[in-house]
Short mmCIF file of C-alpha atoms in Angstrom, two decimals:
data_model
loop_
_atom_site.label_atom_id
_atom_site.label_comp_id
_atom_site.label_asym_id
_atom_site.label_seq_id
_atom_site.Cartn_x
_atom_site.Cartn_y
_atom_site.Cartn_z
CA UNK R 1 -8.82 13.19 21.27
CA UNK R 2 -6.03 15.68 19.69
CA UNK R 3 -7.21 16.43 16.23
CA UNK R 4 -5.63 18.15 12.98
CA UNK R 5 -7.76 21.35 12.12
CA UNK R 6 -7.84 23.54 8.89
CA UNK R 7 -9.08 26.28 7.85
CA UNK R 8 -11.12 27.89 5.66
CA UNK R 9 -13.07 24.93 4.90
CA UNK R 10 -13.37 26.42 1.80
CA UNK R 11 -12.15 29.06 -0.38
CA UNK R 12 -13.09 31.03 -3.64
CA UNK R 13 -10.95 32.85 -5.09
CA UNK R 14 -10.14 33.98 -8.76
CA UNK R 15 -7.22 32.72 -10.95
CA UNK R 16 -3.96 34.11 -10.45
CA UNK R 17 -4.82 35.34 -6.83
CA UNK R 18 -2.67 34.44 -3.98
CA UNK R 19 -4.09 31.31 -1.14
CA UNK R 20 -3.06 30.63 2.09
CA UNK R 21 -4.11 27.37 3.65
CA UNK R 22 -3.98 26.44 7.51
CA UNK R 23 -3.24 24.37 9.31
CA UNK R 24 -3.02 23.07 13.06
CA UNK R 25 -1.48 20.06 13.62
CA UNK R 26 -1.74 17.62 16.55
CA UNK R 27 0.39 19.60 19.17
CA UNK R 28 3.37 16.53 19.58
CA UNK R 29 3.91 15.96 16.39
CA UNK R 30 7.31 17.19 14.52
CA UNK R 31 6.40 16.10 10.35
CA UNK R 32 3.45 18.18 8.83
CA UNK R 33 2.81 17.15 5.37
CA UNK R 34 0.08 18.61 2.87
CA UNK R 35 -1.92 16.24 0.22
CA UNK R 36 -4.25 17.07 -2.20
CA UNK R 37 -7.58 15.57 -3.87
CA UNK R 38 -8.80 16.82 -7.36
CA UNK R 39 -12.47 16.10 -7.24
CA UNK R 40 -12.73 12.49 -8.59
CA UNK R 41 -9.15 11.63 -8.36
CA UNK R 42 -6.27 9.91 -5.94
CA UNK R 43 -5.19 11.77 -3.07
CA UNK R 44 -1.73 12.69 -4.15
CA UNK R 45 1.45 13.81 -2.09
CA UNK R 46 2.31 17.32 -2.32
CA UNK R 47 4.95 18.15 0.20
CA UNK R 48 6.28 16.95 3.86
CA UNK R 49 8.18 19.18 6.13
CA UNK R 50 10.51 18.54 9.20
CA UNK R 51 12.47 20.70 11.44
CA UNK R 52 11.45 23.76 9.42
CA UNK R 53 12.09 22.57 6.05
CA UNK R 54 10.58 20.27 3.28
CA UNK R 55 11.78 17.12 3.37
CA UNK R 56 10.44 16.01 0.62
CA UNK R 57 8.53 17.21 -2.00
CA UNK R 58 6.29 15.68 -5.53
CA UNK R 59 6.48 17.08 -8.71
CA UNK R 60 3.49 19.08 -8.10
CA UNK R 61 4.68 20.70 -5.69
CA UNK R 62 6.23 23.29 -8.36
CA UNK R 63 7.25 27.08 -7.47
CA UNK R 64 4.18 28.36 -7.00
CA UNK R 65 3.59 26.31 -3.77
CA UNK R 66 5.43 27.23 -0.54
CA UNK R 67 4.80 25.72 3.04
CA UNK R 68 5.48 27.40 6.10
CA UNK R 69 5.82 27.21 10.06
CA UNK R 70 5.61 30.85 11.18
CA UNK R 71 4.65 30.12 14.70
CA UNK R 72 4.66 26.54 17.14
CA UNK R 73 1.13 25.20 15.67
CA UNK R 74 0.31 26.81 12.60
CA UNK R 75 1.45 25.27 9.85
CA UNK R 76 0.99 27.00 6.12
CA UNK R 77 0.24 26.06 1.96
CA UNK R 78 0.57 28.95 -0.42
CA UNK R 79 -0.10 29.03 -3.69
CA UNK R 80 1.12 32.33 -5.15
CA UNK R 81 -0.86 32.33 -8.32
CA UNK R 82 -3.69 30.01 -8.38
CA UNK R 83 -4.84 28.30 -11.70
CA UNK R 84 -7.80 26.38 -12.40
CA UNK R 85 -6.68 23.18 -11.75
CA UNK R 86 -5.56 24.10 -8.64
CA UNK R 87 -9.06 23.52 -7.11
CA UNK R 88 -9.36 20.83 -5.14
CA UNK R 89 -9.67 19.44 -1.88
CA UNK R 90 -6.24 20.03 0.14
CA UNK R 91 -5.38 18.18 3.35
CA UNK R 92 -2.81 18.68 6.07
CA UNK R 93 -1.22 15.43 8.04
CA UNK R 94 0.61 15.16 10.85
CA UNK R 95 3.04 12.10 12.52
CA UNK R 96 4.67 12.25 15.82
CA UNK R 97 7.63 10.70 14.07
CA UNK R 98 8.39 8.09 11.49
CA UNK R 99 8.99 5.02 13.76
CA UNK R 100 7.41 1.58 13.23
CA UNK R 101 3.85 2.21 14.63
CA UNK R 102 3.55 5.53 14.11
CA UNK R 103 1.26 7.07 11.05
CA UNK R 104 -0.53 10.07 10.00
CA UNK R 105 -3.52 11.85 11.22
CA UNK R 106 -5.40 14.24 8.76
CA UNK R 107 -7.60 16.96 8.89
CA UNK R 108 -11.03 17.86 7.53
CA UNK R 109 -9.41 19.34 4.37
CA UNK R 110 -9.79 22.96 2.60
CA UNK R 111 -11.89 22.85 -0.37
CA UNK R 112 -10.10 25.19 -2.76
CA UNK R 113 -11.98 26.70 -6.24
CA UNK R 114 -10.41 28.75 -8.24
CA UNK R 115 -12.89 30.45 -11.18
CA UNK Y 1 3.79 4.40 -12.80
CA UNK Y 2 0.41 3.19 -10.67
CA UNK Y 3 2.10 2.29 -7.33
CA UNK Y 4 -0.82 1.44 -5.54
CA UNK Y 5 -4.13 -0.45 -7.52
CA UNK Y 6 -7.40 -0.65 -5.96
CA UNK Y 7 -10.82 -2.03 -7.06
CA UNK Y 8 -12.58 0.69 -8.17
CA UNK Y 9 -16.16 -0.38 -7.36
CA UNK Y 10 -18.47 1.05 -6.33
CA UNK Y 11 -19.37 -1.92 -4.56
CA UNK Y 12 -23.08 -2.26 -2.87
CA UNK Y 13 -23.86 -4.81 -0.33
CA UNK Y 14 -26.86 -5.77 2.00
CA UNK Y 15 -26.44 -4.93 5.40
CA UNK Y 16 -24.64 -7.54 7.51
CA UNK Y 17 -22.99 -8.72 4.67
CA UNK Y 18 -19.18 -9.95 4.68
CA UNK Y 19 -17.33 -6.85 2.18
CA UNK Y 20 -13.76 -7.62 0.98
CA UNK Y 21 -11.71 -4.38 -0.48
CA UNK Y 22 -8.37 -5.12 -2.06
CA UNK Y 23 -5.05 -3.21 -3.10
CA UNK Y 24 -2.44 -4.33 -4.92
CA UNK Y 25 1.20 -2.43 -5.09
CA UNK Y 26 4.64 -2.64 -7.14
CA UNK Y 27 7.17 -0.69 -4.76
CA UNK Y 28 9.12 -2.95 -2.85
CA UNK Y 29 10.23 -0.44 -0.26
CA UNK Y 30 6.83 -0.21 0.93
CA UNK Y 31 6.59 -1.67 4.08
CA UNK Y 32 3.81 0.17 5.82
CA UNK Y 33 0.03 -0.31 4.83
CA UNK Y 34 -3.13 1.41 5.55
CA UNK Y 35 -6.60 1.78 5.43
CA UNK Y 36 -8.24 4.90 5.67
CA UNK Y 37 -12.25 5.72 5.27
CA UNK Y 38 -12.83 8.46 3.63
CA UNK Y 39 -16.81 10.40 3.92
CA UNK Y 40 -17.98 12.58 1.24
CA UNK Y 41 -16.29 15.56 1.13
CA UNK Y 42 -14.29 15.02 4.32
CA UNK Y 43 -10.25 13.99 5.48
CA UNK Y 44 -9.22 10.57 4.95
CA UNK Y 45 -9.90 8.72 8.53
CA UNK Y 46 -6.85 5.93 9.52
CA UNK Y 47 -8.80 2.56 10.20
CA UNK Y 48 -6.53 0.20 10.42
CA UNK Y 49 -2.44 0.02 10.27
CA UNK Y 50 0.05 -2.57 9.55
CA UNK Y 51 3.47 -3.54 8.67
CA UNK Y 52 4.08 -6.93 8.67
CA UNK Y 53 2.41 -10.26 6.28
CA UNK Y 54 -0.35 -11.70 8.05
CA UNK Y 55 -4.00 -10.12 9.37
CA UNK Y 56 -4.96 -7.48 11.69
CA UNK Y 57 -8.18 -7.93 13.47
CA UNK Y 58 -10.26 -4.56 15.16
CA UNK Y 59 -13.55 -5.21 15.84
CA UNK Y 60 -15.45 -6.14 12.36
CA UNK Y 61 -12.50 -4.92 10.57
CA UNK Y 62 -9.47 -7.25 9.64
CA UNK Y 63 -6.36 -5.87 7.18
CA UNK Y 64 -4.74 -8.52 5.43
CA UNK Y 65 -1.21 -8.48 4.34
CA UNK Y 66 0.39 -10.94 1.53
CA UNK Y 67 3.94 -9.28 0.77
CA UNK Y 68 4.81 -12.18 -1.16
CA UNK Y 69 1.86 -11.22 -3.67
CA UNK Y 70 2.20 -7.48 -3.22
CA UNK Y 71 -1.74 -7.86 -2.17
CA UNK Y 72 -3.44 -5.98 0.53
CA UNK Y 73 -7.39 -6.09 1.66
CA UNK Y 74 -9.41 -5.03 4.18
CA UNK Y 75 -12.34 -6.94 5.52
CA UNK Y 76 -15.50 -5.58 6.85
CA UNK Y 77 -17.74 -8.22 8.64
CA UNK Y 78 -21.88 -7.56 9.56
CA UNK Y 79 -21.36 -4.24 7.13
CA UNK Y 80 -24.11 -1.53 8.29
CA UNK Y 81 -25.35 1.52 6.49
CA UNK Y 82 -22.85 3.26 8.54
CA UNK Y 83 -20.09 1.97 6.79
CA UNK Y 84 -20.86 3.23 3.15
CA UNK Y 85 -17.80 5.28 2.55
CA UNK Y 86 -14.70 5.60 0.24
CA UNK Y 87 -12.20 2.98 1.39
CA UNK Y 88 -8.16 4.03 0.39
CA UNK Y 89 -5.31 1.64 0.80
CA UNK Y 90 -2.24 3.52 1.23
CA UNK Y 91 1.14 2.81 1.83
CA UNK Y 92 4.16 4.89 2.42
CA UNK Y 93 7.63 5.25 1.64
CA UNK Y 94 10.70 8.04 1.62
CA UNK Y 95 12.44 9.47 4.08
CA UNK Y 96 9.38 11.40 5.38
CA UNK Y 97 6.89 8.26 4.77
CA UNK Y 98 4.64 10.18 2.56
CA UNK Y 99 2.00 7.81 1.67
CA UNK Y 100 0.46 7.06 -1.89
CA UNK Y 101 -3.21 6.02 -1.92
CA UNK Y 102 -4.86 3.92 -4.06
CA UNK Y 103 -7.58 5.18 -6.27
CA UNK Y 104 -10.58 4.27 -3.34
CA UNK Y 105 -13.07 2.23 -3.10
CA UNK Y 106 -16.40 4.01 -3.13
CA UNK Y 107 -19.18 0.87 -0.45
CA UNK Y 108 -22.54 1.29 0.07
CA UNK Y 109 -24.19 -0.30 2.51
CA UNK Y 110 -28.20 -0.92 2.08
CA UNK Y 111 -30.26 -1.10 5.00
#
């Protein structure tokens, strides 16, 4: 059964350092979204993306967050300069598309600490 | 604004025991709901999916839809130890139908 992967599965790295997150979504799928879980807390929207752009976007998803698709499966979270409470669990989706039936799929996450 | 409410538990049963797990929400637009499991430390697995009032049965698990009361739940019948997870309602909305999650519901089930 097609699956979302990401990797690392987790990641130290100090504050202000630069983080790039991947993702592989399930290969038929065309909107790629990226959530995130501060330990304890909701899983909150950070950012969808469709036909190379963001589609929409939270208010957490703030400057220092880009998204990418630099080839036909990865699919890419950067945080330029990581803060503290940036760690947390982050997890990529995917949906074929957004018709009645259809839903998203997510992967194991990336557990992100920043010290 | 809390969109989506959930029970927060945590919520222990006996095994074989009938569990109930229940969401409330305030957005009208949403018209998609979900229930994901969720395992320590690991991605949010879809369980069951619906979009209209009424139930959804799949195996020991039925959803439950009331849009008239803004009320979802979830219904686990003969619970096993397997099932002791975080429960989320979600439901989603926007253009890209990003969901919002409720808070979880954190089950045990004791053998």
């Amino acid at each position: 059964e097609p699956e979302v992967t990401q990797t690392p599965s987790h990641q130290v790295t100090q504050m202000g350092q630069e983080v790039i997150l991947r993702c592989v979504p399930i290969s038929n799928h065309l909107y790629f979204y990226w959530y995130r879980q501060i330990l304890g807390q909701k899983v909150e929207f950070l950012v969808s993306f469709y036909n190379n752009e963001i589609s929409e976007k939270s208010e957490i998803f703030d400057d220092q967050f880009s998204v990418e698709r630099p080839d036909g499966s990865n699919f890419t979270l950067k945080i330029r300069s990581t803060k503290l409470e940036d760690s947390a669990m982050y997890f990529c989706a995917s949906r074929r598309d957004t018709a009645k039936g259809e839903t998203q799929y997510f992967g194991p996450g990336t557990r992100l600490l920043v010290l | 604004q809390k969109e989506v409410e959930q029970d927060p538990g945590p919520l222990s049963v006996p095994e074989g025991a009938i569990v109930s797990l229940n969401c409330t929400y305030s957005n009208s637009a949403f018209q998609y709901f979900m229930w994901y499991r969720q395992y320590s430390r690991k991605g949010p697995e879809l369980l069951m999916y619906t979009y209209s009032s009424g139930n959804k049965e799949d195996g020991r698990f039925t959803a439950q839809v009331d849009k008239s009361s803004k009320y979802i739940s979830l219904f686990i019948r003969d619970s096993q130890p397997s099932d002791s997870a975080t429960y989320l309602c979600a439901s989603d909305s926007g253009s890209a139908r990003q969901l919002t999650f409720g808070s979880g519901t954190q089950l045990t089930v004791l053998p």
